[in-house]
CSV table of C-alpha atoms in Angstrom, one decimal:
chain,number,residue,atom,x,y,z
Q,1,UNK,CA,-10.4,21.6,13.6
Q,2,UNK,CA,-13.0,20.3,16.0
Q,3,UNK,CA,-13.5,16.6,16.9
Q,4,UNK,CA,-16.6,15.5,18.8
Q,5,UNK,CA,-14.9,12.2,19.8
Q,6,UNK,CA,-11.9,14.1,21.1
Q,7,UNK,CA,-14.1,16.5,23.0
Q,8,UNK,CA,-15.9,13.6,24.7
Q,9,UNK,CA,-12.6,12.1,25.7
Q,10,UNK,CA,-11.3,15.3,27.2
Q,11,UNK,CA,-14.6,15.8,29.1
Q,12,UNK,CA,-14.3,12.3,30.6
Q,13,UNK,CA,-10.6,12.8,31.5
Q,14,UNK,CA,-11.4,16.1,33.2
Q,15,UNK,CA,-14.2,14.6,35.2
Q,16,UNK,CA,-11.9,11.8,36.3
Q,17,UNK,CA,-9.2,14.2,37.3
Q,18,UNK,CA,-11.6,16.4,39.3
Q,19,UNK,CA,-13.1,13.4,41.1
Q,20,UNK,CA,-9.7,12.1,42.2
Q,21,UNK,CA,-8.6,15.5,43.2
Q,22,UNK,CA,-11.8,16.0,45.2
Q,23,UNK,CA,-11.3,12.7,47.1
Q,24,UNK,CA,-7.7,13.5,48.0
Q,25,UNK,CA,-8.5,17.1,49.1
Q,26,UNK,CA,-11.4,16.0,51.2
Q,27,UNK,CA,-9.1,13.5,52.9
Q,28,UNK,CA,-6.6,16.3,53.5
Q,29,UNK,CA,-9.3,18.5,55.0
Q,30,UNK,CA,-10.1,15.7,57.5
Q,31,UNK,CA,-6.4,15.2,58.3
Q,32,UNK,CA,-5.5,19.0,58.6
Q,33,UNK,CA,-4.4,19.8,62.1
Q,34,UNK,CA,-3.7,16.1,62.9
Q,35,UNK,CA,-0.4,14.3,63.6
Q,36,UNK,CA,0.9,14.5,59.9
Q,37,UNK,CA,-0.4,18.0,59.0
Q,38,UNK,CA,0.0,20.1,62.1
Q,39,UNK,CA,1.4,23.2,60.3
Q,40,UNK,CA,0.2,25.4,57.5
Q,41,UNK,CA,3.4,24.6,55.5
Q,42,UNK,CA,2.7,20.9,55.4
Q,43,UNK,CA,-0.8,21.4,54.3
Q,44,UNK,CA,0.1,23.8,51.6
Q,45,UNK,CA,2.8,21.4,50.3
Q,46,UNK,CA,0.3,18.6,50.1
Q,47,UNK,CA,-2.2,20.7,48.3
Q,48,UNK,CA,0.4,21.7,45.7
Q,49,UNK,CA,1.3,18.1,45.2
Q,50,UNK,CA,-2.3,17.0,44.7
Q,51,UNK,CA,-3.0,20.0,42.3
Q,52,UNK,CA,0.1,19.2,40.2
Q,53,UNK,CA,-0.5,15.4,40.0
Q,54,UNK,CA,-4.2,15.7,39.2
Q,55,UNK,CA,-3.6,18.7,36.9
Q,56,UNK,CA,-6.2,21.0,38.5
Q,57,UNK,CA,-3.8,23.9,39.3
Q,58,UNK,CA,-5.7,26.3,37.0
Q,59,UNK,CA,-9.1,25.7,38.6
Q,60,UNK,CA,-8.3,24.9,42.2
Q,61,UNK,CA,-8.9,27.6,44.7
Q,62,UNK,CA,-8.0,27.1,48.3
Q,63,UNK,CA,-6.9,28.8,51.6
Q,64,UNK,CA,-5.9,27.8,55.1
Q,65,UNK,CA,-7.4,29.3,58.3
Q,66,UNK,CA,-5.8,29.1,61.7
Q,67,UNK,CA,-7.6,28.2,64.9
Q,68,UNK,CA,-5.9,28.6,68.3
Q,69,UNK,CA,-7.5,25.4,69.6
Q,70,UNK,CA,-8.0,23.1,66.6
Q,71,UNK,CA,-5.0,24.3,64.5
Q,72,UNK,CA,-5.0,24.9,60.7
Q,73,UNK,CA,-8.1,24.2,58.6
Q,74,UNK,CA,-8.1,23.7,54.8
Q,75,UNK,CA,-10.9,25.2,52.6
Q,76,UNK,CA,-11.1,24.6,48.9
Q,77,UNK,CA,-13.3,24.6,45.8
Q,78,UNK,CA,-13.1,24.5,42.0
Q,79,UNK,CA,-13.5,27.7,40.1
Q,80,UNK,CA,-16.5,27.1,37.8
Q,81,UNK,CA,-15.5,29.9,35.4
Q,82,UNK,CA,-12.1,28.3,34.9
Q,83,UNK,CA,-13.7,24.9,34.2
Q,84,UNK,CA,-16.1,26.5,31.7
Q,85,UNK,CA,-13.2,28.2,29.9
Q,86,UNK,CA,-11.4,24.8,29.7
Q,87,UNK,CA,-14.5,23.1,28.5
Q,88,UNK,CA,-15.1,25.7,25.8
Q,89,UNK,CA,-11.9,24.5,23.9
Q,90,UNK,CA,-12.6,20.8,24.2
Q,91,UNK,CA,-12.2,19.0,20.9
Q,92,UNK,CA,-10.4,21.9,19.1
Q,93,UNK,CA,-6.9,21.4,17.7
Q,94,UNK,CA,-4.7,23.0,15.0
Q,95,UNK,CA,-3.3,21.4,11.9
Q,96,UNK,CA,0.0,22.8,10.6
Q,97,UNK,CA,0.6,21.9,7.0
Q,98,UNK,CA,3.3,22.8,4.4
Q,99,UNK,CA,0.8,22.7,1.6
Q,100,UNK,CA,0.1,26.2,0.1
Q,101,UNK,CA,-3.5,27.4,0.4
Q,102,UNK,CA,-3.7,27.6,-3.4
Q,103,UNK,CA,-3.3,23.8,-3.7
Q,104,UNK,CA,-5.5,22.7,-0.8
Q,105,UNK,CA,-8.3,24.2,1.2
Q,106,UNK,CA,-8.9,23.4,4.9
Q,107,UNK,CA,-11.2,20.4,4.1
Q,108,UNK,CA,-8.5,18.9,1.8
Q,109,UNK,CA,-5.9,19.3,4.5
Q,110,UNK,CA,-8.1,17.5,7.0
Q,111,UNK,CA,-8.6,14.7,4.4
Q,112,UNK,CA,-4.9,14.3,4.1
Q,113,UNK,CA,-4.5,14.3,7.9
Q,114,UNK,CA,-7.2,11.6,8.3
Q,115,UNK,CA,-5.3,9.4,5.8
Q,116,UNK,CA,-2.3,9.1,8.1
Q,117,UNK,CA,-3.6,5.6,9.1
Q,118,UNK,CA,-2.8,4.4,5.6
Q,119,UNK,CA,0.7,5.8,5.8
Q,120,UNK,CA,1.3,4.1,9.1
Q,121,UNK,CA,0.1,0.8,7.7
Q,122,UNK,CA,2.5,1.1,4.9
Q,123,UNK,CA,5.3,1.6,7.4
Q,124,UNK,CA,4.2,-1.7,8.9
Q,125,UNK,CA,4.4,-3.3,5.4
Q,126,UNK,CA,8.0,-2.3,5.2
Q,127,UNK,CA,8.8,-4.5,8.3
Q,128,UNK,CA,6.2,-7.1,7.6
Q,129,UNK,CA,5.5,-8.5,4.1
Q,130,UNK,CA,8.4,-6.7,2.5
Q,131,UNK,CA,10.7,-7.8,5.3
Q,132,UNK,CA,13.1,-4.9,4.9
Q,133,UNK,CA,16.1,-5.5,7.2
Q,134,UNK,CA,18.6,-2.8,8.2
Q,135,UNK,CA,21.2,-2.5,5.6
Q,136,UNK,CA,24.4,-0.5,6.4
Q,137,UNK,CA,25.7,1.5,3.4
Q,138,UNK,CA,28.5,4.0,3.4
Q,139,UNK,CA,27.8,6.2,0.4
Q,140,UNK,CA,24.9,8.5,-0.2
Q,141,UNK,CA,24.2,7.2,-3.7
Q,142,UNK,CA,23.8,3.7,-2.4
Q,143,UNK,CA,21.4,5.0,0.3
Q,144,UNK,CA,19.4,6.8,-2.5
Q,145,UNK,CA,19.4,3.6,-4.6
Q,146,UNK,CA,18.2,1.4,-1.7
Q,147,UNK,CA,15.4,3.8,-0.8
Q,148,UNK,CA,14.3,3.8,-4.5
Q,149,UNK,CA,14.2,0.1,-4.7
Q,150,UNK,CA,12.2,-0.2,-1.4
Q,151,UNK,CA,9.7,2.5,-2.5
Q,152,UNK,CA,9.2,0.7,-5.9
Q,153,UNK,CA,8.6,-2.6,-4.1
Q,154,UNK,CA,6.1,-0.9,-1.8
Q,155,UNK,CA,4.4,0.8,-4.8
Q,156,UNK,CA,3.9,-2.5,-6.5
Q,157,UNK,CA,2.7,-4.0,-3.3
Q,158,UNK,CA,0.1,-1.3,-2.8
Q,159,UNK,CA,-1.1,-1.3,-6.5
Q,160,UNK,CA,-1.7,-5.1,-6.3
Q,161,UNK,CA,-3.9,-4.6,-3.2
Q,162,UNK,CA,-5.7,-1.7,-4.8
Q,163,UNK,CA,-6.4,-3.5,-8.1
Q,164,UNK,CA,-7.9,-6.5,-6.3
Q,165,UNK,CA,-10.1,-4.4,-4.1
Q,166,UNK,CA,-11.3,-2.3,-7.0
Q,167,UNK,CA,-12.1,-5.4,-9.1
Q,168,UNK,CA,-14.2,-6.9,-6.2
Q,169,UNK,CA,-16.6,-4.0,-6.4
Q,170,UNK,CA,-18.1,-1.8,-3.6
Q,171,UNK,CA,-18.0,-4.4,-0.9
Q,172,UNK,CA,-14.3,-5.2,-1.5
Q,173,UNK,CA,-14.5,-8.6,0.2
Q,174,UNK,CA,-13.9,-12.1,-0.9
Q,175,UNK,CA,-13.8,-15.6,0.5
Q,176,UNK,CA,-11.0,-18.2,0.3
Q,177,UNK,CA,-8.1,-16.3,1.8
Q,178,UNK,CA,-8.5,-17.9,5.2
Q,179,UNK,CA,-9.1,-21.6,6.1
Q,180,UNK,CA,-12.5,-20.8,7.6
Q,181,UNK,CA,-13.6,-19.3,4.3
Q,182,UNK,CA,-14.9,-16.1,5.8
Q,183,UNK,CA,-15.3,-13.0,3.7
Q,184,UNK,CA,-12.6,-10.4,4.3
Q,185,UNK,CA,-11.0,-7.4,2.6
Q,186,UNK,CA,-7.9,-8.8,0.8
Q,187,UNK,CA,-4.6,-7.3,1.8
Q,188,UNK,CA,-1.4,-7.2,-0.2
Q,189,UNK,CA,0.1,-9.6,2.3
Q,190,UNK,CA,-2.6,-12.3,1.8
Q,191,UNK,CA,-2.6,-11.8,-2.0
Q,192,UNK,CA,1.1,-12.4,-2.3
Q,193,UNK,CA,1.0,-15.2,0.2
Q,194,UNK,CA,-1.4,-17.2,-2.0
Q,195,UNK,CA,0.2,-16.2,-5.3
Q,196,UNK,CA,3.6,-17.0,-3.9
Q,197,UNK,CA,2.7,-20.7,-3.9
Q,198,UNK,CA,2.2,-20.8,-7.7
Q,199,UNK,CA,4.5,-23.3,-9.4
Q,200,UNK,CA,6.1,-23.1,-12.8
Q,201,UNK,CA,6.5,-26.2,-15.1
Q,202,UNK,CA,9.7,-25.9,-17.0
Q,203,UNK,CA,9.1,-25.7,-20.8
Q,204,UNK,CA,10.6,-27.8,-23.5
Q,205,UNK,CA,11.3,-27.2,-27.2
Q,206,UNK,CA,7.7,-28.0,-28.2
Q,207,UNK,CA,5.9,-26.9,-25.0
Q,208,UNK,CA,6.3,-23.5,-23.4
Q,209,UNK,CA,6.6,-23.0,-19.6
Q,210,UNK,CA,3.3,-23.3,-17.8
Q,211,UNK,CA,2.1,-21.8,-14.5
Q,212,UNK,CA,0.3,-24.5,-12.5
Q,213,UNK,CA,-2.6,-23.4,-10.4
Q,214,UNK,CA,-3.3,-25.6,-7.4
Q,215,UNK,CA,-6.1,-23.7,-5.7
Q,216,UNK,CA,-9.2,-21.9,-6.9
Q,217,UNK,CA,-8.3,-18.7,-4.9
Q,218,UNK,CA,-5.1,-18.4,-6.9
Q,219,UNK,CA,-7.1,-18.3,-10.2
Q,220,UNK,CA,-9.6,-15.9,-8.7
Q,221,UNK,CA,-6.9,-13.5,-7.6
Q,222,UNK,CA,-5.2,-13.6,-11.0
Q,223,UNK,CA,-8.6,-12.9,-12.7
Q,224,UNK,CA,-9.1,-9.9,-10.4
Q,225,UNK,CA,-5.6,-8.7,-11.3
Q,226,UNK,CA,-6.4,-9.1,-15.0
Q,227,UNK,CA,-3.5,-11.6,-15.5
Q,228,UNK,CA,-3.6,-14.6,-17.8
Q,229,UNK,CA,-0.9,-16.7,-16.2
Q,230,UNK,CA,-1.6,-20.2,-17.6
Q,231,UNK,CA,1.1,-19.4,-20.1
Q,232,UNK,CA,4.1,-17.3,-19.3
Q,233,UNK,CA,4.1,-15.9,-22.9
Q,234,UNK,CA,2.9,-17.2,-26.3
Q,235,UNK,CA,5.5,-19.2,-28.3
Q,236,UNK,CA,7.2,-17.3,-31.1
Q,237,UNK,CA,7.1,-18.6,-34.6
Q,238,UNK,CA,9.9,-20.9,-35.7
Q,239,UNK,CA,12.7,-19.0,-37.3
Q,240,UNK,CA,14.8,-22.0,-38.5
Q,241,UNK,CA,14.6,-25.5,-39.9
Q,242,UNK,CA,14.7,-28.4,-37.4
Q,243,UNK,CA,16.0,-30.7,-40.2
Q,244,UNK,CA,19.2,-28.7,-40.5
Q,245,UNK,CA,22.2,-30.0,-38.7
Q,246,UNK,CA,25.7,-28.7,-38.0
Q,247,UNK,CA,26.9,-25.7,-36.2
Q,248,UNK,CA,24.8,-23.4,-38.3
Q,249,UNK,CA,21.5,-25.1,-37.4
Q,250,UNK,CA,19.0,-22.7,-35.7
Q,251,UNK,CA,16.4,-23.9,-33.2
Q,252,UNK,CA,13.0,-22.3,-32.8
Q,253,UNK,CA,12.9,-19.6,-30.2
Q,254,UNK,CA,10.3,-19.7,-27.4
Q,255,UNK,CA,9.5,-17.2,-24.7
């Protein structure tokens, strides 16, 4: 695969490395033969340190000459052919996938790879809205059961977010989720935050339980989810006679 953004980043990083290495090598050229770099060995050790730290070993060419009066002198330059060969592979990288070629072509593999941000965000949801804490279990079947429950919770969380965004249309934004009323893309966390403040009025024999909506954004979210939550469920028809008394008397059954 080739990424133009990745290539630009590598070019900028290489230019930065070369600039820093050049400044340090020029400084060493001026200091060669002086008090700190009187011998060939000391100069060579310093050159090796600069090349390794600035990662220019493959392109740096240098040699030291001796002068009877002035002492050793350092000469260096960057190999342009080595730099061109390095620049030729800028932006290229390989993707290794366990998907058979019969099930996905290279373009589909790239699409899967580009979706890794969504996967990483769902890992964040584990520790954030779902608030999954470390649980220490000692048996494999309990580990499997715990993972299944967590995955089911995450699946519901993701489906709620997807349903609301699909119902909003192409823009996928809505107002009312934040106090400043700005339009944003709803997340599962914000949806459940608002719906979590719904209250339930306890039902009676004649009145079924009712969900009390206190804010308009709650009603909007329920409409986007396709949920009619003003009643928990419709009352069932009466199966007994209220006028009967005694231990055999049957009361009407409500949901």
